[in-house]
CSV table of C-alpha atoms and ligand atoms in Angstrom, one decimal:
chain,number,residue,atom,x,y,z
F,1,UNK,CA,0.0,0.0,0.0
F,2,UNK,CA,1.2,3.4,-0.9
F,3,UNK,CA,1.0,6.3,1.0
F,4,UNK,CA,1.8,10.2,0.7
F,5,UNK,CA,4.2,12.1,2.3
F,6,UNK,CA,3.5,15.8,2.3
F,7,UNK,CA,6.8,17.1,1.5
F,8,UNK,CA,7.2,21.1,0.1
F,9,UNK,CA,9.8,22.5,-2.1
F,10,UNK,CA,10.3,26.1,-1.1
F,11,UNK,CA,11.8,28.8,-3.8
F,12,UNK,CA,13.3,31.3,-1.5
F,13,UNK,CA,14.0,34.6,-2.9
F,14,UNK,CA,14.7,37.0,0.9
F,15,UNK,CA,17.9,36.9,2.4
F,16,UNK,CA,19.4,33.1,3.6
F,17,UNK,CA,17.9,32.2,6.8
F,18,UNK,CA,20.3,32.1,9.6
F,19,UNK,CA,22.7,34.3,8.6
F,20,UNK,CA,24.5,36.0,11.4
F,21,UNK,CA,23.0,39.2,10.5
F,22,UNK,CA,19.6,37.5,11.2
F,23,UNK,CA,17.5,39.6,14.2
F,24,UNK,CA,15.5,38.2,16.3
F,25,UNK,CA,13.8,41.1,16.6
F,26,UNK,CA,12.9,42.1,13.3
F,27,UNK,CA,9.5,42.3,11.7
F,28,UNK,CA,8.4,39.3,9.2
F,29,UNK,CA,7.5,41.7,6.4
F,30,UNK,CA,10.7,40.9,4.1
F,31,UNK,CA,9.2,37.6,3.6
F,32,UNK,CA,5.9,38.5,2.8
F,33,UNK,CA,6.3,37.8,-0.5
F,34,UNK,CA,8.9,34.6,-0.6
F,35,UNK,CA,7.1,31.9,-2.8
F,36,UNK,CA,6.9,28.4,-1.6
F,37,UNK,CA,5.8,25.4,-3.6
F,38,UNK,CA,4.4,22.6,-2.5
F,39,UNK,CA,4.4,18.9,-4.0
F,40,UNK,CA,3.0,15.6,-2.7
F,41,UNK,CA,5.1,12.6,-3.4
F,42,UNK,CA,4.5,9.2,-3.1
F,43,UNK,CA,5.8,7.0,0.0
F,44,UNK,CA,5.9,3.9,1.0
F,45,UNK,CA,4.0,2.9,4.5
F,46,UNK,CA,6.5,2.7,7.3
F,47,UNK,CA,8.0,-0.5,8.0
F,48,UNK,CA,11.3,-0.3,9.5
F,49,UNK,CA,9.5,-1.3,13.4
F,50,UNK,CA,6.7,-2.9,13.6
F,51,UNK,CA,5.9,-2.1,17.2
F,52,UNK,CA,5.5,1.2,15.6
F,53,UNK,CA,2.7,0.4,13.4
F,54,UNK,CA,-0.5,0.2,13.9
F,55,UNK,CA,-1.4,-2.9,12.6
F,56,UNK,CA,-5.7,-2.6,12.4
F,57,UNK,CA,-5.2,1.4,12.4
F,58,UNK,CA,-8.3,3.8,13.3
F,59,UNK,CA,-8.9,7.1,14.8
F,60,UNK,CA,-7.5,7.1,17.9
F,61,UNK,CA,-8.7,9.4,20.7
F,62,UNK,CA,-6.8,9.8,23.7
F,63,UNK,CA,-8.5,10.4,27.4
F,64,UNK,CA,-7.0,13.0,29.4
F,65,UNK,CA,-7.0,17.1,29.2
F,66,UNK,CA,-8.9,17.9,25.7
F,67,UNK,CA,-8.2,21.3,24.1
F,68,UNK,CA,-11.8,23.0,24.4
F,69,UNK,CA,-13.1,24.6,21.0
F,70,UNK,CA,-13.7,27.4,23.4
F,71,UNK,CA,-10.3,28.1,24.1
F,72,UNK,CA,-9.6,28.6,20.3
F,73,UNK,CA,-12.5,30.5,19.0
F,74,UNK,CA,-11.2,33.3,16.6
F,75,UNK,CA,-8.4,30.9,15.0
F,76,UNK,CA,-11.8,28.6,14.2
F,77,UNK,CA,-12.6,30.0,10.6
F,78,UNK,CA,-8.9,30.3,9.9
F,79,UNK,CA,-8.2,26.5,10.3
F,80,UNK,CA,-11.5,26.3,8.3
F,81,UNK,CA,-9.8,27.7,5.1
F,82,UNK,CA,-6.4,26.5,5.2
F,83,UNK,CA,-6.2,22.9,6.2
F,84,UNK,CA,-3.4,20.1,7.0
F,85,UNK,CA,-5.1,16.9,4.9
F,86,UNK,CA,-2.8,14.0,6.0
F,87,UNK,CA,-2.2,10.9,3.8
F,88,UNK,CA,-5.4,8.5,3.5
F,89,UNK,CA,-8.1,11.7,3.7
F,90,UNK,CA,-9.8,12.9,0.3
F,91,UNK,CA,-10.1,16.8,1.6
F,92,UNK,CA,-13.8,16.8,0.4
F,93,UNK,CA,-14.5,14.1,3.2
F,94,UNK,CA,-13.1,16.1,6.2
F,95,UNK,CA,-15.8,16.9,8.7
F,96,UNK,CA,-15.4,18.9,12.0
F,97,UNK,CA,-15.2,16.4,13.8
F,98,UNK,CA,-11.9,15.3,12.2
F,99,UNK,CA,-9.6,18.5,12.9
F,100,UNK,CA,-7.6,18.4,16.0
F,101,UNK,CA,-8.6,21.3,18.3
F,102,UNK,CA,-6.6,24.6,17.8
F,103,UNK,CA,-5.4,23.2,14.8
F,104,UNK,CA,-5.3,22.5,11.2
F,105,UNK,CA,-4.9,19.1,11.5
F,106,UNK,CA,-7.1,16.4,9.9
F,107,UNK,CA,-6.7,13.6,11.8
F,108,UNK,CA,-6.6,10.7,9.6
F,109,UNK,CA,-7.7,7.1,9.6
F,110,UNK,CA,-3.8,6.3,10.5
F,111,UNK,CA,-3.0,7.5,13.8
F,112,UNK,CA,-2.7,5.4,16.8
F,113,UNK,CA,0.0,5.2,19.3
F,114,UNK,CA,-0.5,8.3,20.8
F,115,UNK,CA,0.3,7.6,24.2
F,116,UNK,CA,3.7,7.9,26.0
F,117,UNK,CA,3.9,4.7,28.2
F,118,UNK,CA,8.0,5.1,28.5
F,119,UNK,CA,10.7,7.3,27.6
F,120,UNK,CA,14.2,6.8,28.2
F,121,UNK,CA,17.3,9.4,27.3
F,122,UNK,CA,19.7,7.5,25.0
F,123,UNK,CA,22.2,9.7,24.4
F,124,UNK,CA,23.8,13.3,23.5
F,125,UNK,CA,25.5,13.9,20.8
F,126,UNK,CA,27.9,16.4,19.6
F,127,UNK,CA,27.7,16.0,15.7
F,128,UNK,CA,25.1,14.8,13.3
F,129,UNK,CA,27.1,11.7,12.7
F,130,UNK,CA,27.0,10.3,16.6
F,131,UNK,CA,23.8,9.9,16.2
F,132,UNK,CA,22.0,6.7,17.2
F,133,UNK,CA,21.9,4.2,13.7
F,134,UNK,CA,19.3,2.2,14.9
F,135,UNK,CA,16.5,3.2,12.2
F,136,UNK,CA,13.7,4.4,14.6
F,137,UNK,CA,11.7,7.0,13.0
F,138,UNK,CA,12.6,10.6,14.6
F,139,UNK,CA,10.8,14.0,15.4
F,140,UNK,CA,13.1,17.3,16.5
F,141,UNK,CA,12.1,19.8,18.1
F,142,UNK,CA,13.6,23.1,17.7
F,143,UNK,CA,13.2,26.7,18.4
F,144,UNK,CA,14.1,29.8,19.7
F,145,UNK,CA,15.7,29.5,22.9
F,146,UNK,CA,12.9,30.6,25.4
F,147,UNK,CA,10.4,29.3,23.5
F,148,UNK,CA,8.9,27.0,26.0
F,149,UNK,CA,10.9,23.5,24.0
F,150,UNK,CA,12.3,22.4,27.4
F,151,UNK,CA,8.8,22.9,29.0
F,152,UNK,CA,6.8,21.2,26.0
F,153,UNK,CA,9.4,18.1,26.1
F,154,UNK,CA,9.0,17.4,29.6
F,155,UNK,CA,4.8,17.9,29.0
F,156,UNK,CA,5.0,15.4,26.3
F,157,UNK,CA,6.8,12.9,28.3
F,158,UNK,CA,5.1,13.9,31.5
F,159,UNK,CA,8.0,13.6,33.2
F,160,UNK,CA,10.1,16.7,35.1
F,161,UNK,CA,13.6,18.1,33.4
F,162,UNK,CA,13.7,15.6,31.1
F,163,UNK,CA,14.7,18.1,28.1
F,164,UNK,CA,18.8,18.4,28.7
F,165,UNK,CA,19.6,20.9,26.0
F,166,UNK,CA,22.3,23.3,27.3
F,167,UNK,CA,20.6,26.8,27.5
F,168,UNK,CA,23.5,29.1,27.6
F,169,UNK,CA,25.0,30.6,24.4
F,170,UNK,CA,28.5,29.2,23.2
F,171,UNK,CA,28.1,26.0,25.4
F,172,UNK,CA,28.4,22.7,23.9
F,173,UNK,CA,25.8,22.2,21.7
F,174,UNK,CA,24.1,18.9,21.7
F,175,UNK,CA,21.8,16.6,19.8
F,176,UNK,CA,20.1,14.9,22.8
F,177,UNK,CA,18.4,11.4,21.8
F,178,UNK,CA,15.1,10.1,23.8
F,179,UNK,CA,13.2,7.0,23.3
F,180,UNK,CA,9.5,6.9,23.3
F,181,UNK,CA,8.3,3.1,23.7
F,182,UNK,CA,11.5,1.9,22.3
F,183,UNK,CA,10.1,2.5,19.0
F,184,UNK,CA,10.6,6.7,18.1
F,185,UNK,CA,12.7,9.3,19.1
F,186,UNK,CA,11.9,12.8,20.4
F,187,UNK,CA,14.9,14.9,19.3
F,188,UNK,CA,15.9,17.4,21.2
F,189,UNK,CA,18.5,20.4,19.4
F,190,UNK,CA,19.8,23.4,20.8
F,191,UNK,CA,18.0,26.9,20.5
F,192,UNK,CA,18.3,29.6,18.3
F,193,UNK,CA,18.4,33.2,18.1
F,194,UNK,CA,19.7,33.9,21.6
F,195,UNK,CA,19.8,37.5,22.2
F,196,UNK,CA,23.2,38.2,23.8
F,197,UNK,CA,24.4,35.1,21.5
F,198,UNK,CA,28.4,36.0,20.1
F,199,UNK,CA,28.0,36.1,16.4
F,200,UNK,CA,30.3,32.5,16.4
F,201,UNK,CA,28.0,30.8,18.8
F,202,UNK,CA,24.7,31.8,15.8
F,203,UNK,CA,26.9,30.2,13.2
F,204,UNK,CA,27.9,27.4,15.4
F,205,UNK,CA,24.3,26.8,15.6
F,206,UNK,CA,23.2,27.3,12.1
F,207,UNK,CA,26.0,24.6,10.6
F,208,UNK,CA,25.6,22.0,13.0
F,209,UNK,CA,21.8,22.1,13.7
F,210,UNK,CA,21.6,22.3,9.2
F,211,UNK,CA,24.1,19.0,9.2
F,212,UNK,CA,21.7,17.4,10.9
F,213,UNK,CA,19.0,18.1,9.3
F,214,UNK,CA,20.5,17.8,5.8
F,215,UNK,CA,21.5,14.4,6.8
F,216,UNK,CA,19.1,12.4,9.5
F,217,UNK,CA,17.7,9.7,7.3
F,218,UNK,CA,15.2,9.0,10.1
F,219,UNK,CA,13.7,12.5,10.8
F,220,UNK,CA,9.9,12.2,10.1
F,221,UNK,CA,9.6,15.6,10.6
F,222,UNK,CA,10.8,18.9,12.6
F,223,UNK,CA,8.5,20.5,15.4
F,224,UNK,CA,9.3,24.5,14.8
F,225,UNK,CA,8.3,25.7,17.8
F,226,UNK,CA,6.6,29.4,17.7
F,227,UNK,CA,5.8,31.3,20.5
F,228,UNK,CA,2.4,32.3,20.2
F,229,UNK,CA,2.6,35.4,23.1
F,230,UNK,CA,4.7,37.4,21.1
F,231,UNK,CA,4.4,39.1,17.9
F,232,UNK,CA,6.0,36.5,15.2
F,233,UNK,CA,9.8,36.7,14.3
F,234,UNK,CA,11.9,37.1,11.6
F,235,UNK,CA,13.7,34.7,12.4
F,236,UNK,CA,11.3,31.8,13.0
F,237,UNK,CA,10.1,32.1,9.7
F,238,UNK,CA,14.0,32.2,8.3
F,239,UNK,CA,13.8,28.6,9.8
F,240,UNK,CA,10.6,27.9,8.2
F,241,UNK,CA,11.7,29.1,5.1
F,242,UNK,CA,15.2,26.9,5.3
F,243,UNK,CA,13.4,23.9,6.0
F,244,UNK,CA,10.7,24.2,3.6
F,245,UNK,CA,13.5,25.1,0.3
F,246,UNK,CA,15.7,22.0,1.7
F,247,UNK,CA,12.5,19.5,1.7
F,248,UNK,CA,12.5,19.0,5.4
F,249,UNK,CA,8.6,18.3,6.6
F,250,UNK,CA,7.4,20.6,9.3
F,251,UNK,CA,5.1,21.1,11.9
F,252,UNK,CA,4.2,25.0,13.6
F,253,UNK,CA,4.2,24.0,17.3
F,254,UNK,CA,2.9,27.6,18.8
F,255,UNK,CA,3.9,27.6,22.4
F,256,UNK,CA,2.5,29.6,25.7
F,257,UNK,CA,-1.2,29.7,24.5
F,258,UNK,CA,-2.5,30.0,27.8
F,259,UNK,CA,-1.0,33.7,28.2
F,260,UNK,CA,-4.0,36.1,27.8
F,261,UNK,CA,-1.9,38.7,27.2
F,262,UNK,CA,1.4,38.2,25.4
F,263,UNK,CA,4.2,40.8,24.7
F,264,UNK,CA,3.6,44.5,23.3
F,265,UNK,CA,-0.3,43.7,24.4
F,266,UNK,CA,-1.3,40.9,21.5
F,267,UNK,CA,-2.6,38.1,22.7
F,268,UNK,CA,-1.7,34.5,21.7
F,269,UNK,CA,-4.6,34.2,18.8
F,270,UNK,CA,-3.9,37.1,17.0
F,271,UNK,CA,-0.2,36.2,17.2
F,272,UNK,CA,-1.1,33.3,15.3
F,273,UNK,CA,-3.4,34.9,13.1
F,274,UNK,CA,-0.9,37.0,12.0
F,275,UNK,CA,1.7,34.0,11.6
F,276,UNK,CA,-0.4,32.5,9.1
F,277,UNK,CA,-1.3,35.1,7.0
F,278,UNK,CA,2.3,35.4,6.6
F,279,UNK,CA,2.9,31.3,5.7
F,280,UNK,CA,-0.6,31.3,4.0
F,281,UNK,CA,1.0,33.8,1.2
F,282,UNK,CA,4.6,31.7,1.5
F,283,UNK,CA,3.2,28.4,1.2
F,284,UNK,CA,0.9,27.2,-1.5
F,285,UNK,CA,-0.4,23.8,0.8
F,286,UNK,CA,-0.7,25.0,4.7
F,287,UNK,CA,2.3,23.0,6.5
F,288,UNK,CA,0.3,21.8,9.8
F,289,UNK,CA,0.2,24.0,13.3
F,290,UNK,CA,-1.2,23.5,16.2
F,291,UNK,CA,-1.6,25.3,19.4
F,292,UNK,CA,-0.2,24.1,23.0
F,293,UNK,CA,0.3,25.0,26.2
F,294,UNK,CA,2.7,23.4,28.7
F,295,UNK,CA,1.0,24.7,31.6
F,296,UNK,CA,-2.7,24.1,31.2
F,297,UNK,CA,-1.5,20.7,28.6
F,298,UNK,CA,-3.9,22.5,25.7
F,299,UNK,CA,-2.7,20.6,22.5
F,300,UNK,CA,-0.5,18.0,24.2
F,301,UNK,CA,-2.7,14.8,23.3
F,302,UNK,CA,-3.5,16.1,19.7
F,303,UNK,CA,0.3,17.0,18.7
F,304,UNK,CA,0.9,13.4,19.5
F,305,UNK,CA,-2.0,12.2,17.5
F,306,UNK,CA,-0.4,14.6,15.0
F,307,UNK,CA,3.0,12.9,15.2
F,308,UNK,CA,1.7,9.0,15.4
F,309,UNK,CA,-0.4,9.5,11.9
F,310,UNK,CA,3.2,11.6,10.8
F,311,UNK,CA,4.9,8.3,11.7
F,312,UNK,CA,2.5,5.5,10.8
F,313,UNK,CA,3.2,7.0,6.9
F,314,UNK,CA,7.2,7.2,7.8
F,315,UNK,CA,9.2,5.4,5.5
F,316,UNK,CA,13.3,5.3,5.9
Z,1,GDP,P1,13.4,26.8,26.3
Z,1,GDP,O1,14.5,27.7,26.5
Z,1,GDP,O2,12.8,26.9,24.9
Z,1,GDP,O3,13.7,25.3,26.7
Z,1,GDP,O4,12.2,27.3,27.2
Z,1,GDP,P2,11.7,26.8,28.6
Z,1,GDP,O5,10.9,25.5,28.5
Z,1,GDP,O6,12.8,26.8,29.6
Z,1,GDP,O7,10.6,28.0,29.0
Z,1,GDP,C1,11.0,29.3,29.0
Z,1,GDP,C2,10.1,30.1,29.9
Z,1,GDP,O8,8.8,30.0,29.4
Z,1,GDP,C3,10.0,29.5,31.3
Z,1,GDP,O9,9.9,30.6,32.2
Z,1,GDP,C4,8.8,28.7,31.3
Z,1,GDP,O10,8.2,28.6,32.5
Z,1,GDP,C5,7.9,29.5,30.3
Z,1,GDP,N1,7.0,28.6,29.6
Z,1,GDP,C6,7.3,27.6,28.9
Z,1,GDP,N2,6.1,27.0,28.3
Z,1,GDP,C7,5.1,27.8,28.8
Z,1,GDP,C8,3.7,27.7,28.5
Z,1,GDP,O11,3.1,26.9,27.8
Z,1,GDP,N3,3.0,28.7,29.1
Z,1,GDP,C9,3.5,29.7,29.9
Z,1,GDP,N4,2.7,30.6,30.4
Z,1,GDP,N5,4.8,29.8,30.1
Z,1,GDP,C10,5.6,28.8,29.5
């Protein structure tokens, strides 16, 4: 059986992303008009661990805290017009009922596995090419430093300080290996765009973190993390745009949506309103987003729903 894997072919015409003139600060509006083209390719179903698999797969609903339609209201019509339609789902079958709260995300007939019943750190490593070879399917999660990546690791896993990545600028940075059920990896990389951040340490960043994912034959996909109570970044969307023009699959993980107020007075939906206008007009197909919160666990179930039908299509 053949399945699709969404992948996107960016044309990027601003300045290259992570460059070490890159602000964190700046305003998105040089990449208003970068075009982005999209293409769906075919894949095979993933196969390389069959504990990994569902073998009789259906929707899958996970108990626990649910993300309340209420909590999402003015982002509603927006994930109306621009939706994630994973592999299996003919678009003009979706139904309400099928998009994960505070998302885009149709949940398809293929995820399953959603639950964390173990996770184990395996191991840290300092370049791409120390990385475990076992062939379990991968998801990194990246972002700028402060973004709430720590917080969101150790919510996924439910466990405290599990996330190790060194915080400081200039420190060793490290790709940090965990093991979910013995089957998948949540990857942990260093942050980006750290304010005080020597120009050597941004490069040091931009080279190692691109090596990896240039060359990680097992990453199903990166979790870009966005911090939905501020105002977007230039530089989140430089990452965005990277990955999309190098063929890397991506999910927008906005973080901190429980903050009612977020900085310079905009609150957390109208941060994200204003993210997607800006990916809607750089990205033919909508890459999928969803909304979490590490505090009140909005988003936590679904993003793993997300990531089980992400890696149920997975194919090394
Ligand atoms: P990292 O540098 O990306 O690993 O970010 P951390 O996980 O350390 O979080 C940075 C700061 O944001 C900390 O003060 C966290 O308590 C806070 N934070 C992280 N996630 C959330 C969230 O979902 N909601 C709120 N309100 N604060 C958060």
């Amino acid at each position: 059986m053949l399945a699709l894997r969404i992948r996107f072919f960016g044309v990027q015409t601003a300045a290259s992303l992570f460059s070490s003139s890159s602000s964190s600060s700046s305003s998105l509006s040089l990449h208003r008009s970068t075009p982005y083209l999209f293409n769906l390719s075919y894949w095979k179903p993933f196969s390389c661990s069959s504990s990994s698999v569902e073998q009789n797969p259906s929707i899958h609903v996970v108990s626990g805290p649910k993300s309340t339609k209420a909590a999402v209201p003015e982002t509603v019509k927006f994930v109306k017009r621009a939706l994630f339609v994973p592999p299996g789902v003919q678009p003009e079958e979706v139904t309400e009922d099928m998009i994960l709260p505070g998302s885009n995300i149709v949940l398809g007939p293929y995820a399953g596995h959603a639950q964390i019943k173990q996770v184990e750190f395996v191991k840290s490593s300092s370049k791409p090419k120390d990385c475990p070879k076992d062939d379990r399917p991968e998801f990194a999660i990246v972002g700028r430093s402060n973004v709430g990546k720590s917080s969101l690791i150790n919510a996924l896993v439910r466990k405290k300080e599990v996330a190790l990545t060194s915080k400081k600028p200039g420190k060793t940075q490290l790709i940090n290996h965990f093991l979910v059920n013995r089957s998948w990896y949540i990857v942990d990389l260093p942050g980006y765009g750290f304010a005080n951040a020597p120009e050597s340490a941004r490069t040091d960043w931009s080279s190692f973190t691109k090596g990896y994912f240039l060359n990680r034959e097992t990453l199903v996909a990166v979790l870009l993390l966005i911090d939905a109570s501020i105002p977007a970044q230039k530089i989140d969307l430089d990452c965005a745009n990277w990955l999309g023009r190098n063929n890397i699959p991506l999910t927008f993980v906005f973080t901190k949506c429980d903050k009612t107020k977020g900085g310079r007075g905009t609150r957390p939906d109208e941060n994200i309103k204003d993210f997607q206008e800006v990916i809607v007009k750089n990205y033919p197909q909508p890459p999928p987003w969803i909304m979490t919160s590490s505090v009140t666990g909005l988003g936590r179930d679904d993003l793993l729903l997300h990531m089980s039908q992400l890696r149920n299509y997975w194919d090394n």
